[in-house]
PDB file of C-alpha atoms in Angstrom:
ATOM      1  CA  UNK A1221      22.131   8.157 122.078  1.00 36.00           C
ATOM      2  CA  UNK A1222      24.679   6.264 124.193  1.00 34.00           C
ATOM      3  CA  UNK A1223      24.198   8.715 127.068  1.00 32.00           C
ATOM      4  CA  UNK A1224      20.441   8.215 126.970  1.00 37.00           C
ATOM      5  CA  UNK A1225      20.858   4.451 127.452  1.00 39.00           C
ATOM      6  CA  UNK A1226      23.171   5.022 130.431  1.00 31.00           C
ATOM      7  CA  UNK A1227      20.637   7.315 132.083  1.00 31.00           C
ATOM      8  CA  UNK A1228      17.884   4.822 131.383  1.00 38.00           C
ATOM      9  CA  UNK A1229      19.829   2.008 133.014  1.00 36.00           C
ATOM     10  CA  UNK A1230      20.073   4.106 136.188  1.00 32.00           C
ATOM     11  CA  UNK A1231      16.308   4.476 136.255  1.00 36.00           C
ATOM     12  CA  UNK A1232      15.861   0.748 135.761  1.00 37.00           C
ATOM     13  CA  UNK A1233      17.831   0.134 138.912  1.00 37.00           C
ATOM     14  CA  UNK A1234      14.821   1.610 140.729  1.00 35.00           C
ATOM     15  CA  UNK A1235      12.510  -0.898 139.094  1.00 45.00           C
ATOM     16  CA  UNK A1236      11.355   1.087 136.049  1.00 48.00           C
ATOM     17  CA  UNK A1237      12.150   0.240 132.466  1.00 49.00           C
ATOM     18  CA  UNK A1238      11.867   4.132 132.242  1.00 43.00           C
ATOM     19  CA  UNK A1239      -0.515   9.392 123.960  1.00 42.00           C
ATOM     20  CA  UNK A1240      -3.473   7.842 124.118  1.00 47.00           C
ATOM     21  CA  UNK A1241      -5.756   7.695 127.153  1.00 49.00           C
ATOM     22  CA  UNK A1242      -6.925   4.296 128.360  1.00 49.00           C
ATOM     23  CA  UNK A1243     -10.537   5.165 127.506  1.00 45.00           C
ATOM     24  CA  UNK A1244      -9.513   5.907 123.908  1.00 47.00           C
ATOM     25  CA  UNK A1245      -7.681   2.571 123.662  1.00 46.00           C
ATOM     26  CA  UNK A1246     -10.619   0.628 125.095  1.00 42.00           C
ATOM     27  CA  UNK A1247     -12.911   2.096 122.468  1.00 44.00           C
ATOM     28  CA  UNK A1248     -10.739   0.766 119.616  1.00 74.00           C
ATOM     29  CA  UNK A1249      -9.952  -2.724 120.968  1.00 85.00           C
ATOM     30  CA  UNK A1250     -12.400  -5.348 119.669  1.00 81.00           C
ATOM     31  CA  UNK A1251     -14.407  -7.407 122.171  1.00 79.00           C
ATOM     32  CA  UNK A1252     -12.509 -10.289 123.742  1.00 76.00           C
ATOM     33  CA  UNK A1253     -15.053 -12.662 122.176  1.00 75.00           C
ATOM     34  CA  UNK A1254     -15.896 -11.450 118.647  1.00 74.00           C
ATOM     35  CA  UNK A1255     -19.381 -11.704 117.195  1.00 74.00           C
ATOM     36  CA  UNK A1256     -18.166 -13.451 114.036  1.00 80.00           C
ATOM     37  CA  UNK A1257     -15.937 -16.482 113.477  1.00 88.00           C
ATOM     38  CA  UNK A1258     -12.343 -16.350 114.684  1.00 89.00           C
ATOM     39  CA  UNK A1259      -9.793 -16.158 111.847  1.00 90.00           C
ATOM     40  CA  UNK A1260      -7.237 -18.948 112.245  1.00 92.00           C
ATOM     41  CA  UNK A1261      -3.833 -19.023 110.524  1.00 96.00           C
ATOM     42  CA  UNK A1262      -0.575 -20.939 110.780  1.00 96.00           C
ATOM     43  CA  UNK A1263       2.169 -18.836 112.336  1.00 97.00           C
ATOM     44  CA  UNK A1264       5.848 -18.151 111.769  1.00 97.00           C
ATOM     45  CA  UNK A1265       7.555 -16.225 114.551  1.00 97.00           C
ATOM     46  CA  UNK A1266      10.513 -14.094 115.560  1.00 98.00           C
ATOM     47  CA  UNK A1267      11.314 -13.542 119.248  1.00 98.00           C
ATOM     48  CA  UNK A1268      14.154 -11.358 120.507  1.00 98.00           C
ATOM     49  CA  UNK A1269      15.799 -10.066 123.680  1.00 98.00           C
ATOM     50  CA  UNK A1270      17.549  -6.744 123.151  1.00 97.00           C
ATOM     51  CA  UNK A1271      19.661  -6.602 126.323  1.00 96.00           C
ATOM     52  CA  UNK A1272      21.587  -9.015 128.532  1.00 95.00           C
ATOM     53  CA  UNK A1273      22.300  -6.804 131.561  1.00 94.00           C
ATOM     54  CA  UNK A1274      19.573  -8.705 133.443  1.00 94.00           C
ATOM     55  CA  UNK A1275      18.050 -12.105 132.706  1.00 96.00           C
ATOM     56  CA  UNK A1276      14.393 -11.062 132.363  1.00 96.00           C
ATOM     57  CA  UNK A1277      14.585 -10.489 128.611  1.00 97.00           C
ATOM     58  CA  UNK A1278      16.152 -13.810 127.624  1.00 97.00           C
ATOM     59  CA  UNK A1279      13.855 -15.505 130.146  1.00 97.00           C
ATOM     60  CA  UNK A1280      10.912 -14.023 128.243  1.00 98.00           C
ATOM     61  CA  UNK A1281      12.259 -15.251 124.899  1.00 98.00           C
ATOM     62  CA  UNK A1282      12.582 -18.759 126.355  1.00 98.00           C
ATOM     63  CA  UNK A1283       9.052 -18.640 127.745  1.00 98.00           C
ATOM     64  CA  UNK A1284       7.540 -17.292 124.536  1.00 98.00           C
ATOM     65  CA  UNK A1285       9.374 -19.951 122.523  1.00 98.00           C
ATOM     66  CA  UNK A1286       7.958 -22.657 124.788  1.00 98.00           C
ATOM     67  CA  UNK A1287       4.426 -21.292 124.427  1.00 98.00           C
ATOM     68  CA  UNK A1288       4.635 -21.053 120.649  1.00 98.00           C
ATOM     69  CA  UNK A1289       6.114 -24.515 120.235  1.00 97.00           C
ATOM     70  CA  UNK A1290       3.403 -25.997 122.437  1.00 97.00           C
ATOM     71  CA  UNK A1291       0.854 -24.386 120.098  1.00 96.00           C
ATOM     72  CA  UNK A1292       2.377 -25.934 116.980  1.00 96.00           C
ATOM     73  CA  UNK A1293       4.465 -23.004 115.688  1.00 97.00           C
ATOM     74  CA  UNK A1294       7.352 -24.590 113.805  1.00 94.00           C
ATOM     75  CA  UNK A1295       9.382 -21.666 112.417  1.00 95.00           C
ATOM     76  CA  UNK A1296      10.672 -19.558 115.316  1.00 97.00           C
ATOM     77  CA  UNK A1297      13.691 -17.298 114.787  1.00 97.00           C
ATOM     78  CA  UNK A1298      15.247 -16.579 118.195  1.00 98.00           C
ATOM     79  CA  UNK A1299      17.592 -13.730 119.098  1.00 98.00           C
ATOM     80  CA  UNK A1300      19.615 -12.762 122.147  1.00 97.00           C
ATOM     81  CA  UNK A1301      22.012 -10.025 123.214  1.00 96.00           C
ATOM     82  CA  UNK A1302      24.055 -12.369 125.399  1.00 95.00           C
ATOM     83  CA  UNK A1303      27.143 -13.710 123.590  1.00 93.00           C
ATOM     84  CA  UNK A1304      27.167 -16.677 125.966  1.00 93.00           C
ATOM     85  CA  UNK A1305      23.729 -17.757 124.690  1.00 94.00           C
ATOM     86  CA  UNK A1306      24.362 -17.073 121.029  1.00 93.00           C
ATOM     87  CA  UNK A1307      24.415 -20.099 118.740  1.00 91.00           C
ATOM     88  CA  UNK A1308      23.224 -21.156 115.306  1.00 88.00           C
ATOM     89  CA  UNK A1309      19.541 -21.095 116.268  1.00 89.00           C
ATOM     90  CA  UNK A1310      19.822 -18.078 118.609  1.00 94.00           C
ATOM     91  CA  UNK A1311      21.557 -15.203 116.901  1.00 95.00           C
ATOM     92  CA  UNK A1312      22.642 -11.819 118.227  1.00 96.00           C
ATOM     93  CA  UNK A1313      19.791  -9.310 117.969  1.00 97.00           C
ATOM     94  CA  UNK A1314      20.425  -6.413 115.618  1.00 97.00           C
ATOM     95  CA  UNK A1315      18.107  -4.507 113.323  1.00 97.00           C
ATOM     96  CA  UNK A1316      19.748  -6.071 110.276  1.00 97.00           C
ATOM     97  CA  UNK A1317      19.949  -9.654 111.575  1.00 97.00           C
ATOM     98  CA  UNK A1318      16.282  -9.668 112.538  1.00 98.00           C
ATOM     99  CA  UNK A1319      15.199  -8.071 109.264  1.00 97.00           C
ATOM    100  CA  UNK A1320      17.149 -10.650 107.246  1.00 97.00           C
ATOM    101  CA  UNK A1321      15.703 -13.553 109.246  1.00 97.00           C
ATOM    102  CA  UNK A1322      12.147 -12.308 108.894  1.00 96.00           C
ATOM    103  CA  UNK A1323      12.480 -11.655 105.162  1.00 96.00           C
ATOM    104  CA  UNK A1324      14.263 -14.954 104.454  1.00 95.00           C
ATOM    105  CA  UNK A1325      11.051 -16.919 104.896  1.00 89.00           C
ATOM    106  CA  UNK A1326       8.021 -14.640 104.613  1.00 89.00           C
ATOM    107  CA  UNK A1327       4.591 -16.041 105.501  1.00 92.00           C
ATOM    108  CA  UNK A1328       2.960 -18.102 102.764  1.00 90.00           C
ATOM    109  CA  UNK A1329      -0.741 -18.026 101.928  1.00 90.00           C
ATOM    110  CA  UNK A1330      -2.754 -18.905 105.027  1.00 91.00           C
ATOM    111  CA  UNK A1331       0.106 -18.029 107.373  1.00 95.00           C
ATOM    112  CA  UNK A1332       0.540 -15.222 109.875  1.00 97.00           C
ATOM    113  CA  UNK A1333       3.598 -13.347 111.114  1.00 98.00           C
ATOM    114  CA  UNK A1334       4.327 -12.969 114.854  1.00 98.00           C
ATOM    115  CA  UNK A1335       7.083 -10.758 116.308  1.00 98.00           C
ATOM    116  CA  UNK A1336       7.902 -10.431 120.016  1.00 98.00           C
ATOM    117  CA  UNK A1337      10.599  -7.993 121.166  1.00 98.00           C
ATOM    118  CA  UNK A1338      11.544  -7.340 124.792  1.00 98.00           C
ATOM    119  CA  UNK A1339      14.225  -4.996 126.132  1.00 97.00           C
ATOM    120  CA  UNK A1340      14.813  -1.665 127.814  1.00 95.00           C
ATOM    121  CA  UNK A1341      13.199   1.241 126.005  1.00 95.00           C
ATOM    122  CA  UNK A1342      13.691   4.960 125.581  1.00 95.00           C
ATOM    123  CA  UNK A1343      11.744   7.725 123.878  1.00 94.00           C
ATOM    124  CA  UNK A1344      13.802   6.956 120.757  1.00 95.00           C
ATOM    125  CA  UNK A1345      13.230   3.215 120.493  1.00 97.00           C
ATOM    126  CA  UNK A1346      14.126  -0.194 121.895  1.00 97.00           C
ATOM    127  CA  UNK A1347      17.619  -1.032 123.123  1.00 96.00           C
ATOM    128  CA  UNK A1348      19.553  -3.570 121.020  1.00 97.00           C
ATOM    129  CA  UNK A1349      22.752  -3.597 123.028  1.00 95.00           C
ATOM    130  CA  UNK A1350      24.936  -5.262 120.387  1.00 95.00           C
ATOM    131  CA  UNK A1351      23.637  -3.313 117.378  1.00 93.00           C
ATOM    132  CA  UNK A1352      26.601  -0.984 116.930  1.00 94.00           C
ATOM    133  CA  UNK A1353      25.592  -0.166 113.336  1.00 93.00           C
ATOM    134  CA  UNK A1354      22.356   1.488 114.515  1.00 94.00           C
ATOM    135  CA  UNK A1355      23.466   3.225 117.736  1.00 94.00           C
ATOM    136  CA  UNK A1356      22.332   0.218 119.788  1.00 95.00           C
ATOM    137  CA  UNK A1357      18.673   0.800 119.077  1.00 96.00           C
ATOM    138  CA  UNK A1358      15.625  -0.114 117.003  1.00 98.00           C
ATOM    139  CA  UNK A1359      13.385   2.836 116.103  1.00 97.00           C
ATOM    140  CA  UNK A1360       9.782   2.738 114.847  1.00 98.00           C
ATOM    141  CA  UNK A1361      10.685   3.509 111.232  1.00 98.00           C
ATOM    142  CA  UNK A1362      13.166   0.636 111.039  1.00 98.00           C
ATOM    143  CA  UNK A1363      10.644  -1.655 112.719  1.00 98.00           C
ATOM    144  CA  UNK A1364       7.964  -0.654 110.235  1.00 98.00           C
ATOM    145  CA  UNK A1365      10.269  -1.473 107.322  1.00 98.00           C
ATOM    146  CA  UNK A1366      11.106  -4.812 108.936  1.00 98.00           C
ATOM    147  CA  UNK A1367       7.426  -5.728 109.100  1.00 98.00           C
ATOM    148  CA  UNK A1368       6.778  -4.467 105.568  1.00 98.00           C
ATOM    149  CA  UNK A1369       9.591  -6.546 104.074  1.00 97.00           C
ATOM    150  CA  UNK A1370       9.338  -9.634 106.272  1.00 97.00           C
ATOM    151  CA  UNK A1371       5.603  -9.982 106.857  1.00 98.00           C
ATOM    152  CA  UNK A1372       4.087  -8.168 103.889  1.00 96.00           C
ATOM    153  CA  UNK A1373       0.290  -8.366 103.714  1.00 96.00           C
ATOM    154  CA  UNK A1374      -0.011 -11.454 105.923  1.00 97.00           C
ATOM    155  CA  UNK A1375      -1.917 -11.165 109.214  1.00 98.00           C
ATOM    156  CA  UNK A1376       0.729  -9.790 111.549  1.00 98.00           C
ATOM    157  CA  UNK A1377       1.002  -9.424 115.323  1.00 98.00           C
ATOM    158  CA  UNK A1378       3.857  -7.435 116.869  1.00 98.00           C
ATOM    159  CA  UNK A1379       4.374  -7.221 120.634  1.00 98.00           C
ATOM    160  CA  UNK A1380       6.963  -4.706 121.829  1.00 98.00           C
ATOM    161  CA  UNK A1381       7.806  -4.827 125.525  1.00 98.00           C
ATOM    162  CA  UNK A1382       9.787  -1.976 127.037  1.00 97.00           C
ATOM    163  CA  UNK A1383       9.531   1.493 128.490  1.00 95.00           C
ATOM    164  CA  UNK A1384       7.942   4.074 126.173  1.00 97.00           C
ATOM    165  CA  UNK A1385       7.137   1.278 123.713  1.00 97.00           C
ATOM    166  CA  UNK A1386       3.934   3.046 122.686  1.00 97.00           C
ATOM    167  CA  UNK A1387       6.122   4.908 120.191  1.00 97.00           C
ATOM    168  CA  UNK A1388       5.953   1.742 118.070  1.00 98.00           C
ATOM    169  CA  UNK A1389       2.284   2.420 117.332  1.00 97.00           C
ATOM    170  CA  UNK A1390       1.912   5.080 114.666  1.00 96.00           C
ATOM    171  CA  UNK A1391       1.905   5.952 110.988  1.00 96.00           C
ATOM    172  CA  UNK A1392       5.094   4.039 110.128  1.00 97.00           C
ATOM    173  CA  UNK A1393       3.967   0.764 111.712  1.00 98.00           C
ATOM    174  CA  UNK A1394       0.180   0.638 111.441  1.00 97.00           C
ATOM    175  CA  UNK A1395      -1.565  -1.288 108.649  1.00 97.00           C
ATOM    176  CA  UNK A1396      -4.972  -2.965 108.193  1.00 96.00           C
ATOM    177  CA  UNK A1397      -3.384  -6.428 108.528  1.00 97.00           C
ATOM    178  CA  UNK A1398      -1.538  -5.679 111.792  1.00 97.00           C
ATOM    179  CA  UNK A1399      -2.094  -5.885 115.513  1.00 97.00           C
ATOM    180  CA  UNK A1400       0.471  -4.097 117.688  1.00 98.00           C
ATOM    181  CA  UNK A1401       0.602  -4.442 121.476  1.00 98.00           C
ATOM    182  CA  UNK A1402       3.062  -2.516 123.629  1.00 98.00           C
ATOM    183  CA  UNK A1403       4.001  -2.606 127.309  1.00 97.00           C
ATOM    184  CA  UNK A1404       3.546   1.120 127.903  1.00 97.00           C
ATOM    185  CA  UNK A1405       2.331   4.269 126.273  1.00 96.00           C
ATOM    186  CA  UNK A1406       4.824   6.525 124.523  1.00 96.00           C
ATOM    187  CA  UNK A1407       5.509   8.712 127.582  1.00 95.00           C
ATOM    188  CA  UNK A1408       5.397   6.111 130.355  1.00 94.00           C
ATOM    189  CA  UNK A1409       7.848   3.635 131.844  1.00 92.00           C
ATOM    190  CA  UNK A1410       7.032  -0.008 132.424  1.00 91.00           C
ATOM    191  CA  UNK A1411       8.143  -2.037 135.434  1.00 88.00           C
ATOM    192  CA  UNK A1412       9.778  -5.257 136.545  1.00 81.00           C
ATOM    193  CA  UNK A1413      13.202  -4.734 134.991  1.00 79.00           C
ATOM    194  CA  UNK A1414      15.321  -5.991 137.860  1.00 79.00           C
ATOM    195  CA  UNK A1415      17.544  -8.906 138.730  1.00 80.00           C
ATOM    196  CA  UNK A1416      14.997 -10.047 141.329  1.00 83.00           C
ATOM    197  CA  UNK A1417      12.281 -10.669 138.731  1.00 87.00           C
ATOM    198  CA  UNK A1418      11.932 -13.588 136.334  1.00 93.00           C
ATOM    199  CA  UNK A1419      10.039 -11.474 133.790  1.00 97.00           C
ATOM    200  CA  UNK A1420       9.063  -7.834 133.461  1.00 96.00           C
ATOM    201  CA  UNK A1421       5.560  -7.062 134.737  1.00 95.00           C
ATOM    202  CA  UNK A1422       4.119  -6.822 131.236  1.00 97.00           C
ATOM    203  CA  UNK A1423       5.765 -10.017 130.005  1.00 98.00           C
ATOM    204  CA  UNK A1424       4.698 -11.913 133.114  1.00 97.00           C
ATOM    205  CA  UNK A1425       1.096 -10.757 132.680  1.00 98.00           C
ATOM    206  CA  UNK A1426       1.203 -11.642 128.988  1.00 98.00           C
ATOM    207  CA  UNK A1427       2.295 -15.198 129.757  1.00 98.00           C
ATOM    208  CA  UNK A1428      -0.285 -15.588 132.525  1.00 98.00           C
ATOM    209  CA  UNK A1429      -3.089 -14.422 130.215  1.00 98.00           C
ATOM    210  CA  UNK A1430      -2.080 -16.476 127.176  1.00 97.00           C
ATOM    211  CA  UNK A1431      -3.563 -19.900 128.115  1.00 96.00           C
ATOM    212  CA  UNK A1432      -7.084 -18.510 128.582  1.00 94.00           C
ATOM    213  CA  UNK A1433      -7.165 -16.082 125.647  1.00 94.00           C
ATOM    214  CA  UNK A1434      -8.754 -17.035 122.319  1.00 90.00           C
ATOM    215  CA  UNK A1435      -8.117 -13.750 120.513  1.00 92.00           C
ATOM    216  CA  UNK A1436      -5.475 -11.046 120.627  1.00 95.00           C
ATOM    217  CA  UNK A1437      -8.086  -8.618 121.915  1.00 94.00           C
ATOM    218  CA  UNK A1438      -8.782 -10.974 124.802  1.00 94.00           C
ATOM    219  CA  UNK A1439      -5.067 -11.330 125.473  1.00 96.00           C
ATOM    220  CA  UNK A1440      -4.575  -7.565 125.522  1.00 97.00           C
ATOM    221  CA  UNK A1441      -7.499  -6.938 127.870  1.00 95.00           C
ATOM    222  CA  UNK A1442      -6.377  -9.612 130.365  1.00 96.00           C
ATOM    223  CA  UNK A1443      -2.732  -8.488 130.216  1.00 97.00           C
ATOM    224  CA  UNK A1444      -3.705  -4.867 130.732  1.00 97.00           C
ATOM    225  CA  UNK A1445      -5.793  -5.700 133.812  1.00 96.00           C
ATOM    226  CA  UNK A1446      -2.937  -7.772 135.279  1.00 97.00           C
ATOM    227  CA  UNK A1447      -0.389  -4.997 134.702  1.00 97.00           C
ATOM    228  CA  UNK A1448      -2.688  -2.458 136.345  1.00 95.00           C
ATOM    229  CA  UNK A1449      -3.045  -4.682 139.432  1.00 96.00           C
ATOM    230  CA  UNK A1450       0.724  -5.226 139.722  1.00 94.00           C
ATOM    231  CA  UNK A1451       1.507  -1.526 139.364  1.00 93.00           C
ATOM    232  CA  UNK A1452      -1.242  -0.510 141.796  1.00 93.00           C
ATOM    233  CA  UNK A1453       0.319  -2.821 144.378  1.00 92.00           C
ATOM    234  CA  UNK A1454       3.669  -1.147 143.728  1.00 88.00           C
ATOM    235  CA  UNK A1455       2.154   2.333 144.006  1.00 90.00           C
ATOM    236  CA  UNK A1456       3.565   3.184 140.569  1.00 88.00           C
ATOM    237  CA  UNK A1457       2.208   5.452 137.872  1.00 89.00           C
ATOM    238  CA  UNK A1458       0.263   3.183 135.526  1.00 92.00           C
ATOM    239  CA  UNK A1459       2.293   2.314 132.408  1.00 94.00           C
ATOM    240  CA  UNK A1460      -0.861   2.034 130.244  1.00 96.00           C
ATOM    241  CA  UNK A1461      -0.096  -0.796 127.784  1.00 97.00           C
ATOM    242  CA  UNK A1462      -1.197   0.227 124.290  1.00 97.00           C
ATOM    243  CA  UNK A1463      -2.970  -1.600 121.484  1.00 97.00           C
ATOM    244  CA  UNK A1464      -3.600  -1.085 117.790  1.00 96.00           C
ATOM    245  CA  UNK A1465      -5.943  -3.359 115.828  1.00 96.00           C
ATOM    246  CA  UNK A1466      -6.007  -3.056 112.052  1.00 95.00           C
ATOM    247  CA  UNK A1467      -9.404  -3.236 110.383  1.00 92.00           C
ATOM    248  CA  UNK A1468      -8.631  -6.537 108.658  1.00 93.00           C
ATOM    249  CA  UNK A1469      -7.606  -8.571 111.715  1.00 94.00           C
ATOM    250  CA  UNK A1470     -10.077  -7.710 114.464  1.00 88.00           C
ATOM    251  CA  UNK A1471     -11.135 -11.377 114.747  1.00 89.00           C
ATOM    252  CA  UNK A1472      -7.652 -12.880 114.379  1.00 93.00           C
ATOM    253  CA  UNK A1473      -7.125 -15.953 116.547  1.00 93.00           C
ATOM    254  CA  UNK A1474      -4.022 -16.825 118.548  1.00 94.00           C
ATOM    255  CA  UNK A1475      -1.655 -19.758 118.221  1.00 93.00           C
TER     256      UNK A1475
END
């Protein structure tokens, strides 16, 4: 596992954070503006950066925190992988520390659960650089258990940003009450992981799309179009951000 992260870091130096077809995804994503009423809930959130080798991941956590706070989200558990940033309200990101935080205050009736993770990715999972107890990584099974125990049956949105992050959509993570968005499909890299960027391409597009989106489906569609434009300009193989919408949350509104 350690060797795989070293090889991945070499690829990232070239700009990559290095399955379903896009037509198949489009057919399962609800319309940006649903026919029925939008389901509104109060949110509790967890946002985490899994690596500190470049600033883009902690930058994204800061930006997501600012967005959520401006939308009235009060409970936000923040995580970093940079010891210099770690403090009481910004803990070191590990599988166990995030699971404990999420489960310590599960969503009450009328509340939703939001999780945003951003880091380098591999075909095995998402890099958590300081998680020595789990080979420095979060895999889909552990993530599924985290959502089961911390979010339960509440409306839940999980956004996983990293190369190959499509692996986080599948049997161990899907549920009728969940929406899962990822930066790439399970066999594709994503882009923008460099010291010259403020955010990764996917995260930047996500933040640009957020102010004008009313639903998660609308957010996904706008983010996907933005990522495609950025990667076309780069001449890169399209990362194909992925989306899963559970049957019970197709009209779920955003904070």
